[in-house]
Amino acid sequence: MPASPSTARALNDRLALRLLQQEGPLTAGQLKQLTGLSRPTVADLVDRLTASGLITVVGESGEQRRGPNARLYGIVADRAHLAALDVRTEGVFVLVSDLLGRVLAEASVPIGPDAGTGPAVEQAVAAVESAAKEAGADRLHTVGIGAPGLIDPATGDLHDSVGLPAWHRSLVVTLQDRLPGARVTVENETNLAALAEQREGAARDRDTFVLLWLGHGVGAAVVLDGTLRRGASGGTGEIGFLPVPGTATLPSATDCAGGFHSLTGAAAVTSLATGCGLPAPATPDGPGAAEAVRGAVAEVAKAGEGVPVPVTGERGPVLVPVTVPGAAVPVARPGEGDARLGEGDGKRPGGTDVKAGAEPDAVTASASGEAGPGAACSGVESDGGFASAPREARPAAWASGADPGRVCASVSVSVSVSVSASVSASVPAGHLGCGASPQAELGGATPAALPGDLPAARFLRILADRIAVGAASVVAVLDPGCVVLGGEVGQAGGAVLAGLVEERLRRMSPLVTEVRASSLGGTAVLRGALLTARDRAQDELFAPPDRMGG
């Protein structure tokens, strides 16, 4: 059935607006070229969009010829103002932007655990109103909220979630009451982080990937064939409840203690850091865990260049040297012989012991974790290498609380992989904790004074072991081809942590999986909320007036 004239006009208008959003101001001639529409059709849509107040003349092109085609048309950015909220257990961060997504004002407010529901909601709403006033917005058109917890895929309602403050649900309702005419939408925070990484971050070239959120809590977001998957109840990615081997207990429907959260949540990461002899972070929350990881990466980098780091190349792992923090990591491509990179044989520090009688061409490793947060660390850790990580950029740091009662218990994993050297090796059962002497490298040499012996290096290797336990389960089920380590911890670990996790996944799974570090870190939720708010506002504003008609 052919489209009606009104439908055709609507499609043409939306196409032109999308182009103006993506490309910036364009002339009518450029719109004709990009859309493939005729000159009269483009002239008509420009007149319609100008009359509706959606676009306006913002200047002239550099063409010599003067006339209508030389005028530059752009979207009227202040036609609508948007707000984005990142709602955490310990506070709220707010952005207000125009229709093009340009940030006009910011605000943040910490909310203590003892604050009642009413005062907490009032503080959060006041932060939104203050930011809107600073941005010069008379009213907000759309408000996007990122919050932990389950979002009903049918109604969009935030479900009650274990351990979350009561004011989270009340905030959504109150904002709808206090912002008349505004469209208020809420989405799971990890899903928004994945959207931001796909549009602006580490997964821009991926239609299928999984984001592992590593911060105060642990979560995952699944994007398959370009579509975010939420599940029947909105619970896709509740990986904190994933049962993992060797923990002291199993998670329950009301508590994720004993699940993957027990190994990689902020409290577990900070406990591991102090157990490995690293300085205690200021707080055992997401920023505190990121502080510990960033410090460990910097310490390893300071130990000097020449320490090999596994990086996946086109034909398998290649090696790069450690660089100073913030510097680019040079990659050695296959065929680019450089004696500095491998220092001879290219072995990683802290490899496995060779044991007679093991299965040929296989490495069998087993590791288990310490008894809980703050427990003494002991045992052995896997091998690994290190490179520099990018600086984390987080919008705000709030006072926080550790996850009470989280158990960082033992984990036991058995994996086997083929090794190109056709040697057999075995790692004795131990703990995913610190304190043991380094393992001998494949080939028998024990590194005596390499950065791999540092407590910081052991901490990063053990953390990678823990992350790989959960990541391997996700990879086995979904085969995403790419895992992004998100959140404050994922960004703080950078190329170092991503490389170590990828190396472990290579041994644990036959499915080729690239592991990348987040480029947005703790800002991803807020960026995702803003992108969602902008998309929904434009969907409404770009629709024709007769949308509901024939």
Coordinates of C-alpha atoms in Angstrom, one line a residue:
M1 CA 0.0 0.0 0.0
P2 CA 1.6 3.3 -1.0
A3 CA 2.3 5.9 1.6
S4 CA -0.1 8.8 2.0
P5 CA 1.1 12.3 1.2
S6 CA 1.2 13.2 4.9
T7 CA 3.2 10.1 5.7
A8 CA 5.7 10.9 3.0
R9 CA 6.1 14.4 4.3
A10 CA 6.6 13.1 7.8
L11 CA 9.3 10.7 6.6
N12 CA 11.1 13.4 4.6
D13 CA 10.9 15.9 7.5
R14 CA 12.4 13.4 10.0
L15 CA 15.1 12.4 7.6
A16 CA 16.1 16.1 7.1
L17 CA 16.1 16.7 10.9
R18 CA 18.2 13.6 11.6
L19 CA 20.8 14.8 9.0
L20 CA 20.8 18.3 10.6
Q21 CA 21.3 16.7 14.0
Q22 CA 24.2 14.5 12.8
E23 CA 25.9 16.8 10.3
G24 CA 25.2 20.2 11.8
P25 CA 23.9 23.2 9.7
L26 CA 23.3 22.4 6.0
T27 CA 22.2 24.3 3.0
A28 CA 19.1 23.3 1.0
G29 CA 21.4 22.1 -1.7
Q30 CA 23.3 19.8 0.7
L31 CA 20.0 18.5 2.1
K32 CA 18.9 17.7 -1.5
Q33 CA 22.2 15.8 -2.1
L34 CA 22.1 13.9 1.2
T35 CA 18.4 12.9 1.0
G36 CA 18.1 12.3 -2.7
L37 CA 14.9 14.3 -2.8
S38 CA 14.0 16.7 -5.5
R39 CA 14.6 20.4 -5.2
P40 CA 10.9 21.4 -4.8
T41 CA 10.4 18.7 -2.1
V42 CA 13.4 20.0 -0.1
A43 CA 12.2 23.6 -0.5
D44 CA 8.8 22.5 0.9
L45 CA 10.2 20.6 3.9
V46 CA 12.5 23.5 4.7
D47 CA 9.5 25.9 4.7
R48 CA 7.5 23.5 6.9
L49 CA 10.2 22.9 9.5
T50 CA 11.0 26.6 9.7
A51 CA 7.3 27.5 10.2
S52 CA 7.1 24.9 13.0
G53 CA 10.0 26.4 14.8
L54 CA 12.2 23.4 14.5
I55 CA 14.9 24.8 12.2
T56 CA 16.1 28.3 11.4
V57 CA 18.7 30.1 9.3
V58 CA 22.0 30.1 11.3
G59 CA 24.3 31.6 8.7
E60 CA 25.5 31.3 5.1
S61 CA 27.6 28.8 3.3
G62 CA 31.0 29.7 1.7
E63 CA 29.6 29.3 -1.8
Q64 CA 30.2 32.2 -4.2
R65 CA 26.7 32.1 -5.5
R66 CA 24.2 33.8 -3.3
G67 CA 20.6 32.7 -3.0
P68 CA 18.3 30.4 -1.0
N69 CA 20.7 27.5 -1.4
A70 CA 23.5 29.4 0.3
R71 CA 21.6 29.7 3.6
L72 CA 22.6 27.4 6.3
Y73 CA 19.8 25.8 8.2
G74 CA 20.2 24.4 11.7
I75 CA 18.0 22.9 14.4
V76 CA 16.6 25.3 17.0
A77 CA 18.5 24.0 19.9
D78 CA 16.5 25.7 22.6
R79 CA 13.2 24.5 21.3
A80 CA 13.4 21.9 24.1
H81 CA 15.4 21.5 27.3
L82 CA 16.3 18.1 28.6
A83 CA 17.5 16.7 31.9
A84 CA 19.5 13.5 32.7
L85 CA 19.8 12.0 36.1
D86 CA 22.2 9.4 37.3
V87 CA 20.6 8.1 40.5
R88 CA 23.0 6.2 42.8
T89 CA 22.6 4.7 46.2
E90 CA 24.5 7.6 47.7
G91 CA 23.3 10.5 45.7
V92 CA 22.2 12.1 42.4
F93 CA 24.0 13.7 39.5
V94 CA 22.1 16.0 37.1
L95 CA 22.7 17.4 33.6
V96 CA 20.5 19.8 31.7
S97 CA 21.0 20.2 27.9
D98 CA 19.4 21.7 24.9
L99 CA 17.8 19.7 22.1
L100 CA 21.2 19.0 20.4
G101 CA 22.6 17.5 23.6
R102 CA 24.9 20.4 24.5
V103 CA 25.3 20.5 28.3
L104 CA 24.1 23.8 29.8
A105 CA 24.2 23.1 33.5
E106 CA 25.2 20.5 36.0
A107 CA 24.3 19.7 39.6
S108 CA 25.0 17.0 42.1
V109 CA 23.8 16.2 45.6
P110 CA 25.1 13.5 48.0
I111 CA 22.3 11.8 50.0
G112 CA 23.4 10.0 53.1
P113 CA 22.1 6.6 54.1
D114 CA 20.2 8.1 57.1
A115 CA 18.2 10.5 55.1
G116 CA 14.5 9.8 55.1
T117 CA 12.5 9.3 51.9
G118 CA 10.9 12.7 52.0
P119 CA 14.1 14.8 52.6
A120 CA 16.1 12.7 50.1
V121 CA 13.5 13.2 47.3
E122 CA 13.3 16.9 48.0
Q123 CA 17.1 17.2 47.8
A124 CA 17.2 15.4 44.4
V125 CA 14.3 17.4 43.0
A126 CA 15.8 20.6 44.2
A127 CA 19.1 19.7 42.3
V128 CA 17.1 19.2 39.1
E129 CA 15.2 22.5 39.5
S130 CA 18.4 24.4 40.3
A131 CA 20.2 23.0 37.2
A132 CA 17.2 23.8 35.0
K133 CA 17.2 27.4 36.3
E134 CA 20.9 27.8 35.7
A135 CA 20.4 26.5 32.1
G136 CA 17.8 29.1 31.5
A137 CA 15.1 26.5 30.9
D138 CA 11.5 27.7 31.7
R139 CA 10.4 24.1 31.5
L140 CA 11.9 20.7 30.9
H141 CA 10.6 18.7 27.9
T142 CA 12.0 15.3 28.8
V143 CA 13.8 13.8 31.8
G144 CA 15.8 10.6 31.5
I145 CA 16.7 8.8 34.6
G146 CA 19.3 6.0 35.1
A147 CA 18.8 4.0 38.3
P148 CA 19.8 0.6 39.7
G149 CA 17.1 -2.0 39.8
L150 CA 14.6 -3.7 37.5
I151 CA 12.6 -1.7 35.0
D152 CA 9.3 -3.3 33.9
P153 CA 9.7 -3.6 30.1
A154 CA 5.9 -3.2 29.7
T155 CA 5.2 -0.3 32.0
G156 CA 8.6 1.4 32.4
D157 CA 8.1 1.3 36.2
L158 CA 11.1 1.0 38.6
H159 CA 10.6 -2.2 40.6
D160 CA 11.4 -2.5 44.3
S161 CA 14.9 -3.9 44.5
V162 CA 16.8 -5.4 47.3
G163 CA 19.2 -3.0 49.1
L164 CA 18.1 0.1 47.2
P165 CA 16.8 3.2 49.1
A166 CA 13.0 3.7 49.2
W167 CA 13.5 7.2 47.8
H168 CA 14.4 5.9 44.4
R169 CA 10.9 5.0 43.5
S170 CA 9.4 8.0 45.1
L171 CA 11.8 10.3 43.1
V172 CA 10.3 9.2 39.8
V173 CA 6.7 9.9 40.9
T174 CA 7.7 13.2 42.5
L175 CA 9.5 14.5 39.4
Q176 CA 6.4 13.7 37.3
D177 CA 4.3 15.8 39.8
R178 CA 6.7 18.7 40.1
L179 CA 7.5 19.0 36.4
P180 CA 4.2 19.5 34.7
G181 CA 4.3 18.6 31.0
A182 CA 7.6 16.8 31.2
R183 CA 8.0 13.3 30.0
V184 CA 9.8 11.4 32.7
T185 CA 11.3 8.0 31.8
V186 CA 13.5 5.7 33.8
E187 CA 15.9 3.0 32.6
N188 CA 18.3 0.6 34.3
E189 CA 21.7 2.3 34.8
T190 CA 23.8 -0.5 33.2
N191 CA 21.6 -0.5 30.1
L192 CA 22.1 3.3 29.7
A193 CA 25.9 2.8 30.1
A194 CA 25.8 0.3 27.3
L195 CA 23.8 2.7 25.1
A196 CA 26.4 5.4 25.7
E197 CA 29.4 3.1 25.0
Q198 CA 27.7 2.1 21.8
R199 CA 27.0 5.6 20.6
E200 CA 29.9 7.5 22.0
G201 CA 32.4 5.1 23.7
A202 CA 34.3 1.9 23.4
A203 CA 31.7 -0.1 21.4
R204 CA 31.0 2.4 18.6
D205 CA 32.0 -0.2 16.0
R206 CA 30.0 -3.1 17.6
D207 CA 26.4 -4.2 17.0
T208 CA 26.8 -7.1 19.4
F209 CA 28.6 -6.8 22.7
V210 CA 28.2 -7.2 26.5
L211 CA 29.0 -4.4 29.0
L212 CA 30.2 -5.6 32.4
W213 CA 29.6 -2.8 34.8
L214 CA 32.2 -2.8 37.6
G215 CA 31.6 -0.1 40.2
H216 CA 29.8 0.1 43.6
G217 CA 27.8 -2.9 42.4
V218 CA 28.1 -5.3 39.5
G219 CA 25.8 -5.6 36.4
A220 CA 25.8 -6.4 32.8
A221 CA 24.0 -5.1 29.7
V222 CA 23.4 -7.1 26.5
V223 CA 23.3 -5.6 23.1
L224 CA 22.6 -8.1 20.3
D225 CA 22.4 -7.1 16.6
G226 CA 22.2 -3.4 17.7
T227 CA 19.3 -3.9 20.0
L228 CA 19.4 -3.7 23.8
R229 CA 17.9 -6.9 25.4
R230 CA 16.0 -6.4 28.6
G231 CA 14.4 -9.8 29.2
A232 CA 10.9 -10.9 30.1
S233 CA 11.0 -9.0 33.5
G234 CA 13.7 -6.4 32.7
G235 CA 16.3 -8.5 34.5
T236 CA 18.7 -9.3 31.7
G237 CA 22.2 -8.6 33.0
E238 CA 21.6 -9.1 36.8
I239 CA 25.0 -10.8 36.8
G240 CA 25.7 -9.9 40.4
F241 CA 23.4 -12.9 41.2
L242 CA 25.3 -15.2 39.0
P243 CA 26.4 -18.3 41.0
V244 CA 30.1 -18.7 40.7
P245 CA 32.3 -21.7 41.8
G246 CA 33.8 -21.8 45.3
T247 CA 32.0 -19.0 47.1
A248 CA 31.0 -19.6 50.7
T249 CA 27.3 -19.6 49.9
L250 CA 24.8 -19.3 47.0
P251 CA 22.9 -16.1 46.1
S252 CA 19.2 -16.0 46.9
A253 CA 16.3 -14.1 45.5
T254 CA 16.8 -11.4 48.1
D255 CA 20.6 -11.3 48.4
C256 CA 23.4 -11.6 45.8
A257 CA 26.0 -12.5 48.5
G258 CA 27.7 -15.6 47.2
G259 CA 27.2 -14.5 43.6
F260 CA 29.5 -12.7 41.2
H261 CA 29.1 -9.5 43.2
S262 CA 31.0 -11.1 46.0
L263 CA 34.1 -11.3 43.9
T264 CA 34.0 -8.1 41.9
G265 CA 31.8 -5.6 43.8
A266 CA 33.6 -2.5 45.1
A267 CA 33.8 -3.8 48.7
A268 CA 35.5 -7.0 47.5
V269 CA 37.9 -5.1 45.2
T270 CA 39.0 -2.7 48.0
S271 CA 39.3 -5.6 50.4
L272 CA 41.5 -7.5 47.9
A273 CA 43.7 -4.4 47.4
T274 CA 44.4 -3.9 51.1
G275 CA 44.9 -7.7 51.5
C276 CA 47.6 -7.4 48.8
G277 CA 49.4 -4.7 50.7
L278 CA 48.2 -1.7 48.7
P279 CA 47.1 1.5 50.3
A280 CA 43.6 1.4 51.6
P281 CA 41.2 3.5 49.4
A282 CA 39.4 6.4 51.0
T283 CA 36.0 4.6 50.6
P284 CA 35.0 1.0 49.8
D285 CA 32.6 2.2 47.0
G286 CA 33.0 2.5 43.2
P287 CA 35.3 5.5 43.3
G288 CA 37.4 3.9 46.1
A289 CA 37.7 0.6 44.1
A290 CA 38.7 2.6 41.0
E291 CA 41.3 4.5 43.1
A292 CA 42.9 1.2 44.1
V293 CA 42.9 -0.2 40.5
R294 CA 44.3 3.1 39.1
G295 CA 47.0 3.2 41.7
A296 CA 48.0 -0.4 40.9
V297 CA 48.2 0.3 37.2
A298 CA 50.4 3.4 37.8
E299 CA 52.7 1.4 40.1
V300 CA 53.2 -1.3 37.6
A301 CA 53.8 1.2 34.9
K302 CA 56.4 3.0 37.0
A303 CA 58.4 -0.2 37.3
G304 CA 59.9 0.4 33.9
E305 CA 59.5 -0.5 30.2
G306 CA 60.1 -3.9 28.7
V307 CA 57.5 -5.9 30.7
P308 CA 55.5 -7.8 28.1
V309 CA 51.8 -7.4 27.9
P310 CA 49.5 -9.7 25.9
V311 CA 47.5 -7.8 23.3
T312 CA 45.4 -9.6 20.7
G313 CA 46.5 -9.0 17.1
E314 CA 45.2 -10.1 13.8
R315 CA 46.9 -13.4 14.0
G316 CA 46.9 -14.0 17.8
P317 CA 48.6 -12.5 20.8
V318 CA 51.3 -10.0 20.3
L319 CA 53.4 -8.1 22.9
V320 CA 53.7 -4.4 23.9
P321 CA 55.9 -2.8 26.5
V322 CA 54.6 -1.0 29.5
T323 CA 54.5 2.7 29.2
V324 CA 54.0 5.6 31.6
P325 CA 50.4 6.3 32.7
G326 CA 48.4 8.2 30.1
A327 CA 50.8 7.4 27.2
A328 CA 49.7 5.6 24.1
V329 CA 50.4 1.9 24.1
P330 CA 52.5 0.9 21.0
V331 CA 51.3 -2.4 19.5
A332 CA 53.8 -4.8 17.9
R333 CA 52.2 -6.1 14.8
P334 CA 53.0 -9.6 13.5
G335 CA 56.2 -9.5 11.5
E336 CA 57.5 -6.3 13.1
G337 CA 60.4 -7.9 15.0
D338 CA 61.5 -5.8 17.9
A339 CA 63.8 -7.3 20.5
R340 CA 62.7 -4.9 23.2
L341 CA 59.2 -6.2 23.2
G342 CA 59.7 -9.8 24.3
E343 CA 63.2 -9.5 25.7
G344 CA 64.1 -12.7 23.9
D345 CA 61.4 -15.2 24.2
G346 CA 58.3 -13.0 24.9
K347 CA 57.3 -14.8 28.1
R348 CA 54.9 -13.2 30.5
P349 CA 56.1 -12.7 34.1
G350 CA 54.6 -15.0 36.7
G351 CA 53.8 -18.0 34.4
T352 CA 52.9 -21.6 35.3
D353 CA 55.1 -24.4 36.6
V354 CA 55.8 -27.3 34.3
K355 CA 54.6 -30.6 35.7
A356 CA 55.3 -34.0 34.3
G357 CA 52.4 -36.2 33.6
A358 CA 50.0 -33.4 32.7
E359 CA 47.8 -33.7 29.6
P360 CA 49.8 -32.8 26.5
D361 CA 49.2 -29.4 24.9
A362 CA 47.1 -28.2 27.8
V363 CA 47.3 -26.0 30.8
T364 CA 45.1 -26.8 33.7
A365 CA 44.7 -24.0 36.3
S366 CA 42.7 -23.8 39.5
A367 CA 42.3 -20.8 41.8
S368 CA 40.1 -20.0 44.8
G369 CA 39.5 -16.8 46.6
E370 CA 39.9 -15.6 50.2
A371 CA 37.3 -16.1 52.9
G372 CA 35.8 -12.6 52.8
P373 CA 36.3 -8.9 52.7
G374 CA 39.3 -8.1 54.9
A375 CA 40.5 -11.7 55.2
A376 CA 44.1 -12.4 54.8
C377 CA 45.2 -13.2 51.3
S378 CA 47.2 -16.3 50.5
G379 CA 47.8 -18.8 47.7
V380 CA 48.8 -18.3 44.1
E381 CA 47.7 -16.2 41.2
S382 CA 47.7 -16.5 37.5
D383 CA 50.1 -15.0 35.1
G384 CA 49.7 -11.7 33.3
G385 CA 51.2 -8.6 31.9
F386 CA 50.6 -4.9 32.1
A387 CA 50.3 -1.7 30.1
S388 CA 49.2 1.8 30.9
A389 CA 45.6 2.8 31.4
P390 CA 43.7 6.0 30.5
R391 CA 42.8 8.4 33.2
E392 CA 39.3 7.9 34.6
A393 CA 36.8 10.7 34.3
R394 CA 33.9 10.6 36.7
P395 CA 31.3 13.3 37.1
A396 CA 31.3 13.4 40.9
A397 CA 32.5 11.5 43.9
W398 CA 30.1 11.0 46.8
A399 CA 30.5 9.7 50.3
S400 CA 29.4 6.1 50.3
G401 CA 28.9 2.9 52.2
A402 CA 30.4 -0.5 51.5
D403 CA 28.1 -3.2 50.5
P404 CA 27.3 -4.7 53.9
G405 CA 27.5 -8.4 54.3
R406 CA 29.0 -9.1 50.9
V407 CA 31.1 -12.2 51.0
C408 CA 34.3 -12.3 48.9
A409 CA 34.7 -16.0 49.1
S410 CA 36.7 -18.6 47.4
V411 CA 36.5 -19.4 43.7
S412 CA 37.7 -22.6 42.1
V413 CA 38.0 -22.7 38.3
S414 CA 39.4 -25.4 36.1
V415 CA 40.3 -24.5 32.5
S416 CA 42.3 -25.9 29.7
V417 CA 43.7 -24.4 26.6
S418 CA 46.2 -25.2 23.9
V419 CA 49.6 -23.5 24.0
S420 CA 51.7 -22.9 21.0
A421 CA 54.8 -24.1 22.7
S422 CA 53.2 -27.6 23.2
V423 CA 54.2 -27.7 26.8
S424 CA 52.3 -29.1 29.7
A425 CA 51.9 -27.1 32.9
S426 CA 49.8 -27.2 36.1
V427 CA 49.0 -24.5 38.7
P428 CA 48.2 -25.9 42.1
A429 CA 45.0 -25.0 43.8
G430 CA 45.3 -21.9 45.8
H431 CA 43.4 -18.7 46.5
L432 CA 42.4 -15.7 44.5
G433 CA 44.4 -13.7 47.0
C434 CA 47.8 -12.2 47.6
G435 CA 50.9 -13.3 49.5
A436 CA 52.3 -16.2 47.5
S437 CA 55.6 -16.3 45.7
P438 CA 55.4 -15.8 41.9
Q439 CA 55.0 -18.8 39.7
A440 CA 57.7 -19.9 37.4
E441 CA 57.3 -18.9 33.8
L442 CA 56.6 -21.4 31.0
G443 CA 60.1 -22.7 30.5
G444 CA 61.1 -22.7 34.1
A445 CA 62.6 -19.2 34.7
T446 CA 61.4 -17.4 37.8
P447 CA 61.3 -13.6 37.4
A448 CA 63.2 -12.2 40.4
A449 CA 62.7 -8.4 40.1
L450 CA 60.1 -7.8 37.5
P451 CA 57.0 -5.6 38.0
G452 CA 55.0 -8.8 37.9
D453 CA 56.3 -9.5 41.4
L454 CA 54.9 -6.3 42.8
P455 CA 51.8 -6.4 45.1
A456 CA 50.1 -4.1 42.6
A457 CA 50.8 -6.6 39.8
R458 CA 49.4 -9.5 41.8
F459 CA 46.3 -7.5 42.7
L460 CA 45.6 -6.8 39.1
R461 CA 46.1 -10.4 38.0
I462 CA 43.8 -11.7 40.7
L463 CA 41.2 -9.1 39.9
A464 CA 41.3 -10.2 36.3
D465 CA 40.9 -13.9 37.4
R466 CA 37.7 -12.9 39.3
I467 CA 36.3 -10.8 36.4
A468 CA 37.0 -13.6 34.0
V469 CA 34.9 -16.1 36.1
G470 CA 31.7 -14.1 35.4
A471 CA 32.7 -13.0 31.9
A472 CA 33.3 -16.6 30.8
S473 CA 29.8 -17.6 31.7
V474 CA 28.3 -14.7 29.7
V475 CA 30.6 -15.5 26.8
A476 CA 29.6 -19.2 26.8
V477 CA 25.9 -18.3 26.6
L478 CA 25.8 -15.3 24.3
D479 CA 29.1 -15.4 22.3
P480 CA 29.1 -11.6 22.0
G481 CA 32.5 -11.3 20.5
C482 CA 33.3 -8.3 22.6
V483 CA 33.1 -7.5 26.3
V484 CA 33.4 -3.9 27.5
L485 CA 34.6 -3.5 31.1
G486 CA 32.6 -0.5 32.2
G487 CA 32.0 1.5 35.3
E488 CA 34.7 3.3 37.4
V489 CA 36.7 0.1 37.9
G490 CA 36.6 -0.9 34.2
Q491 CA 37.8 2.5 33.1
A492 CA 40.5 2.7 35.8
G493 CA 41.9 -0.7 34.8
G494 CA 42.1 0.5 31.2
A495 CA 44.2 -1.6 28.7
V496 CA 45.9 -3.4 31.6
L497 CA 42.8 -5.0 33.1
A498 CA 41.1 -5.5 29.8
G499 CA 44.2 -7.3 28.4
L500 CA 44.5 -9.6 31.4
V501 CA 40.8 -10.5 31.3
E502 CA 41.0 -11.2 27.6
E503 CA 44.0 -13.4 28.1
R504 CA 42.2 -15.4 30.8
L505 CA 39.1 -15.8 28.6
R506 CA 41.2 -17.1 25.8
R507 CA 42.3 -19.9 28.1
M508 CA 38.8 -20.5 29.5
S509 CA 36.7 -20.4 26.3
P510 CA 37.0 -21.5 22.7
L511 CA 34.9 -18.5 21.7
V512 CA 37.1 -15.6 20.5
T513 CA 36.2 -12.6 22.6
E514 CA 37.8 -9.1 22.5
V515 CA 37.9 -7.3 25.9
R516 CA 37.9 -3.5 25.9
A517 CA 38.1 -0.9 28.6
S518 CA 35.3 1.6 28.9
S519 CA 36.1 5.0 27.5
L520 CA 33.3 6.7 29.5
G521 CA 33.6 5.0 32.9
G522 CA 31.4 6.5 35.6
T523 CA 30.0 9.1 33.2
A524 CA 28.4 6.5 31.0
V525 CA 25.1 6.3 32.9
L526 CA 24.6 10.0 32.7
R527 CA 25.5 10.2 29.0
G528 CA 23.1 7.3 28.3
A529 CA 20.3 9.0 30.1
L530 CA 20.9 12.2 28.2
L531 CA 21.0 10.4 24.8
T532 CA 17.7 8.6 25.7
A533 CA 16.0 11.8 26.7
R534 CA 17.2 13.5 23.5
D535 CA 16.0 10.7 21.3
R536 CA 12.5 10.7 22.9
A537 CA 12.2 14.4 22.8
Q538 CA 13.1 14.4 19.1
D539 CA 10.7 11.6 18.4
E540 CA 7.9 13.8 19.6
L541 CA 9.0 17.1 18.3
F542 CA 10.0 15.8 14.9
A543 CA 6.6 14.1 14.4
P544 CA 4.1 15.9 12.1
P545 CA 1.1 17.7 13.7
D546 CA -1.3 15.3 11.9
R547 CA 0.5 12.3 13.3
M548 CA -2.6 10.9 14.8
G549 CA -4.7 11.6 11.7
G550 CA -4.8 9.9 8.3

